[in-house]
Short mmCIF file of C-alpha atoms in Angstrom, two decimals:
data_model
loop_
_atom_site.label_atom_id
_atom_site.label_comp_id
_atom_site.label_asym_id
_atom_site.label_seq_id
_atom_site.Cartn_x
_atom_site.Cartn_y
_atom_site.Cartn_z
CA MET A 993 124.33 92.62 78.70
CA GLN A 994 124.73 95.47 76.20
CA LEU A 995 121.57 96.61 74.43
CA THR A 996 122.02 96.10 70.65
CA VAL A 997 119.79 95.40 67.66
CA GLU A 998 121.27 91.89 67.51
CA ASN A 999 120.52 90.82 71.08
CA ILE A 1000 116.94 92.15 71.16
CA ARG A 1001 116.08 91.47 67.49
CA ASP A 1002 113.26 89.08 68.39
CA GLN A 1003 111.44 91.86 70.27
CA ILE A 1004 111.88 94.59 67.63
CA PRO A 1005 108.94 95.01 65.23
CA PHE A 1006 109.80 93.35 61.89
CA TYR A 1007 108.37 96.19 59.78
CA LEU A 1008 110.97 98.75 60.93
CA THR A 1009 113.85 99.61 58.64
CA LYS A 1010 117.37 98.89 59.88
CA ALA A 1011 117.82 102.62 60.63
CA GLN A 1012 114.57 102.65 62.62
CA GLN A 1013 115.62 99.52 64.51
CA GLU A 1014 118.95 101.09 65.42
CA GLY A 1015 117.20 104.34 66.43
CA LEU A 1016 114.86 102.39 68.71
CA VAL A 1017 117.75 100.54 70.33
CA LYS A 1018 119.66 103.82 70.84
CA ALA A 1019 116.60 105.49 72.39
CA LEU A 1020 116.11 102.58 74.79
CA ALA A 1021 119.84 102.50 75.59
CA ASP A 1022 119.70 106.24 76.40
CA PHE A 1023 116.77 105.63 78.76
CA PRO A 1024 115.66 107.32 80.95
CA ALA A 1025 117.28 110.73 80.41
CA GLY A 1026 117.61 110.81 76.64
CA MET A 1027 114.37 109.16 75.59
CA ASN A 1028 111.66 111.14 73.81
CA TYR A 1029 108.33 109.63 74.85
CA TYR A 1030 105.97 111.45 72.46
CA THR A 1031 105.28 112.12 68.79
CA ASN A 1032 103.21 114.75 67.00
CA LYS A 1033 101.83 112.22 64.52
CA HIS A 1034 98.36 110.62 64.68
CA GLU A 1035 96.61 113.64 66.18
CA THR A 1036 93.11 112.20 65.84
CA ASP A 1037 93.70 108.42 65.74
CA LEU A 1038 92.91 106.27 68.76
CA LEU A 1039 96.07 104.25 69.43
CA GLN A 1040 97.28 101.93 72.16
CA GLY A 1041 99.29 104.04 74.60
CA ASP A 1042 97.47 107.29 73.80
CA CYS A 1043 96.45 109.53 76.69
CA TRP A 1044 92.96 111.03 76.40
CA THR A 1045 90.44 113.01 78.40
CA SER A 1046 86.78 111.95 78.70
CA LEU A 1047 87.39 108.27 79.43
CA HIS A 1048 84.50 107.22 81.63
CA LEU A 1049 85.14 105.03 84.64
CA PHE A 1050 82.97 103.45 87.28
CA ARG A 1051 84.13 103.56 90.91
CA PHE A 1052 83.18 100.29 92.59
CA GLU A 1053 83.55 101.81 96.08
CA THR A 1054 81.05 104.64 95.52
CA GLY A 1055 79.02 103.62 92.46
CA GLU A 1056 80.05 106.91 90.86
CA ARG A 1057 80.64 107.19 87.13
CA LYS A 1058 82.90 110.01 86.01
CA ALA A 1059 85.09 111.19 83.16
CA ALA A 1060 88.83 110.88 83.73
CA ARG A 1061 92.15 111.16 81.98
CA GLY A 1062 93.60 107.83 81.00
CA ILE A 1063 95.93 105.79 78.82
CA ILE A 1064 94.55 103.37 76.23
CA LEU A 1065 95.44 99.71 76.87
CA SER A 1066 93.42 98.17 74.01
CA ASN A 1067 95.26 97.26 70.81
CA SER A 1068 94.96 99.99 68.18
CA CYS A 1069 93.42 97.67 65.57
CA ASP A 1070 90.89 96.26 68.07
CA VAL A 1071 89.30 99.67 68.67
CA ALA A 1072 89.66 101.18 65.19
CA PRO A 1073 86.18 102.32 64.09
CA GLU A 1074 86.72 100.99 60.55
CA ASN A 1075 87.26 97.48 61.97
CA GLN A 1076 83.78 95.94 61.85
CA ARG A 1077 83.00 93.58 64.75
CA ASP A 1078 80.22 91.09 65.40
CA THR A 1079 79.94 92.22 69.03
CA PRO A 1080 80.36 95.67 70.61
CA VAL A 1081 83.99 96.58 71.31
CA ARG A 1082 85.07 97.67 74.79
CA LEU A 1083 87.86 100.21 75.17
CA LEU A 1084 90.27 99.28 77.98
CA PHE A 1085 92.15 102.04 79.77
CA ALA A 1086 93.98 102.88 82.96
CA PRO A 1087 93.51 106.26 84.67
CA ILE A 1088 96.42 108.68 84.75
CA ILE A 1089 97.10 111.06 87.62
CA SER A 1090 99.76 113.68 88.11
CA LEU A 1091 102.89 112.52 89.87
CA ASP A 1092 102.41 115.40 92.33
CA ALA A 1093 98.93 114.10 93.24
CA PHE A 1094 100.42 110.63 93.80
CA VAL A 1095 103.14 112.09 96.05
CA SER A 1096 100.43 113.92 98.03
CA LEU A 1097 98.58 110.62 98.46
CA LEU A 1098 101.76 108.94 99.74
CA GLU A 1099 102.31 111.81 102.20
CA LYS A 1100 98.68 111.57 103.36
CA ASN A 1101 99.22 107.82 103.94
CA GLY A 1102 102.14 108.60 106.24
CA LEU A 1103 105.14 107.58 104.13
CA GLN A 1104 108.41 109.18 105.16
CA ALA A 1105 110.07 111.70 102.83
CA ALA A 1106 113.03 109.40 102.10
CA SER A 1107 110.69 106.55 101.16
CA ILE A 1108 108.66 108.84 98.89
CA GLU A 1109 111.82 110.14 97.23
CA SER A 1110 112.99 106.59 96.58
CA LYS A 1111 109.59 105.58 95.16
CA VAL A 1112 109.46 108.62 92.86
CA LYS A 1113 112.96 107.84 91.57
CA ALA A 1114 111.89 104.24 90.85
CA ILE A 1115 108.74 105.50 89.07
CA ARG A 1116 110.75 107.86 86.85
CA GLU A 1117 113.09 104.98 85.97
CA GLN A 1118 110.11 102.70 85.11
CA ARG A 1119 111.14 100.20 87.83
CA ILE A 1120 107.67 99.82 89.40
CA THR A 1121 105.77 97.23 87.38
CA SER A 1122 102.26 98.49 88.18
CA ILE A 1123 102.98 102.12 87.22
CA PHE A 1124 103.87 103.59 83.83
CA PHE A 1125 105.64 106.95 84.08
CA LEU A 1126 104.58 109.65 81.60
CA PRO A 1127 106.97 112.61 81.66
CA ARG A 1128 105.65 116.08 80.90
CA GLY A 1129 105.16 116.50 77.15
CA GLY A 1130 102.54 116.59 74.44
CA ALA A 1131 99.53 118.21 76.13
CA LEU A 1132 100.58 116.80 79.53
CA SER A 1133 101.60 119.92 81.42
CA ALA A 1134 103.16 117.92 84.27
CA ASP A 1135 104.59 114.47 84.95
CA TYR A 1136 101.86 111.81 85.12
CA ILE A 1137 101.61 108.15 86.01
CA ALA A 1138 99.31 105.44 84.71
CA ILE A 1139 98.06 103.02 87.35
CA LEU A 1140 98.21 99.67 85.53
CA ASP A 1141 96.31 97.73 88.19
CA ASP A 1142 93.29 100.07 87.95
CA ILE A 1143 91.79 98.92 84.64
CA HIS A 1144 88.45 100.16 83.30
CA ALA A 1145 86.36 99.44 80.19
CA MET A 1146 83.83 101.50 78.31
CA PRO A 1147 82.04 100.97 74.99
CA ALA A 1148 84.33 102.18 72.20
CA GLU A 1149 81.29 103.46 70.31
CA PHE A 1150 80.38 105.69 73.28
CA PHE A 1151 83.92 107.10 73.41
CA TYR A 1152 83.90 107.93 69.69
CA LYS A 1153 80.64 109.88 70.12
CA ILE A 1154 81.96 112.12 72.93
CA GLY A 1155 82.35 115.59 71.48
CA ASP A 1156 84.61 117.28 74.03
CA LYS A 1157 87.33 114.63 74.32
CA ALA A 1158 90.95 115.62 73.73
CA LYS A 1159 94.10 113.66 73.03
CA LEU A 1160 96.80 114.55 75.55
CA ALA A 1161 99.72 112.56 74.12
CA THR A 1162 100.68 109.91 71.57
CA LEU A 1163 103.66 107.73 72.40
CA SER A 1164 106.67 107.80 70.09
CA LEU A 1165 108.11 104.47 68.95
CA PRO A 1166 110.54 104.27 71.94
CA GLY A 1167 107.78 105.43 74.32
CA PHE A 1168 105.37 102.86 72.90
CA TYR A 1169 108.00 100.12 73.11
CA MET A 1170 108.64 100.99 76.77
CA PHE A 1171 104.87 100.91 77.37
CA LEU A 1172 104.59 97.44 75.81
CA LEU A 1173 107.50 96.20 77.91
CA LYS A 1174 105.81 97.53 81.05
CA LEU A 1175 102.47 95.92 80.12
CA SER A 1176 104.21 92.62 79.39
CA VAL A 1177 106.02 92.60 82.72
CA HIS A 1178 102.93 93.68 84.66
CA PHE A 1179 100.44 91.26 83.08
CA CYS A 1180 102.46 88.40 81.61
CA ARG A 1181 105.18 87.17 83.93
CA PHE A 1182 106.31 83.69 83.04
CA HIS A 1183 108.39 83.45 86.21
CA GLU A 1184 105.71 83.83 88.88
CA ASN A 1185 107.23 81.35 91.40
CA VAL A 1186 104.07 79.25 91.53
CA ASP A 1187 104.20 75.48 91.08
CA ARG A 1188 101.05 74.81 89.03
CA ASP A 1189 101.52 71.04 88.55
#
């Protein structure tokens, strides 16, 4: 099926102008080579899909707590500091690692070069549901991946108080849309092949 505004209208945000809708469709149709993943807007805002430093995670295997780079999974409005809540808000994120580090891990685990090459190609084309590919850009000096089945939470208030944190990238509209599609496929599959009744 051809990708057009008409046949994906139900998934396109209603607040976009017609020109923005058509631009989004064109960017997704040009995927993966022609898509710009990042924007220079929202330099200090905390938005869903942002990549940041100083996200603290707890390693179950070792009991270690450490700061890491990660991508924000929480909805932007849920973690906005001006949004008053009755209970403390937790910031959900997934760690990001360089694609080179992931390749080294695959090599260490004994995967053959052809298998690694195939997996890397699938990652770059966003065909692996548990991994979101982040091409070099913004303040990401290399290609990165977000591991979507390695989810962590930390108090949002604690994150806002960290002084040395830095935003590494903010997703553009097409990049954000691709991220939402990946999250939807990874976490919300209607066709799971399980008979529940």
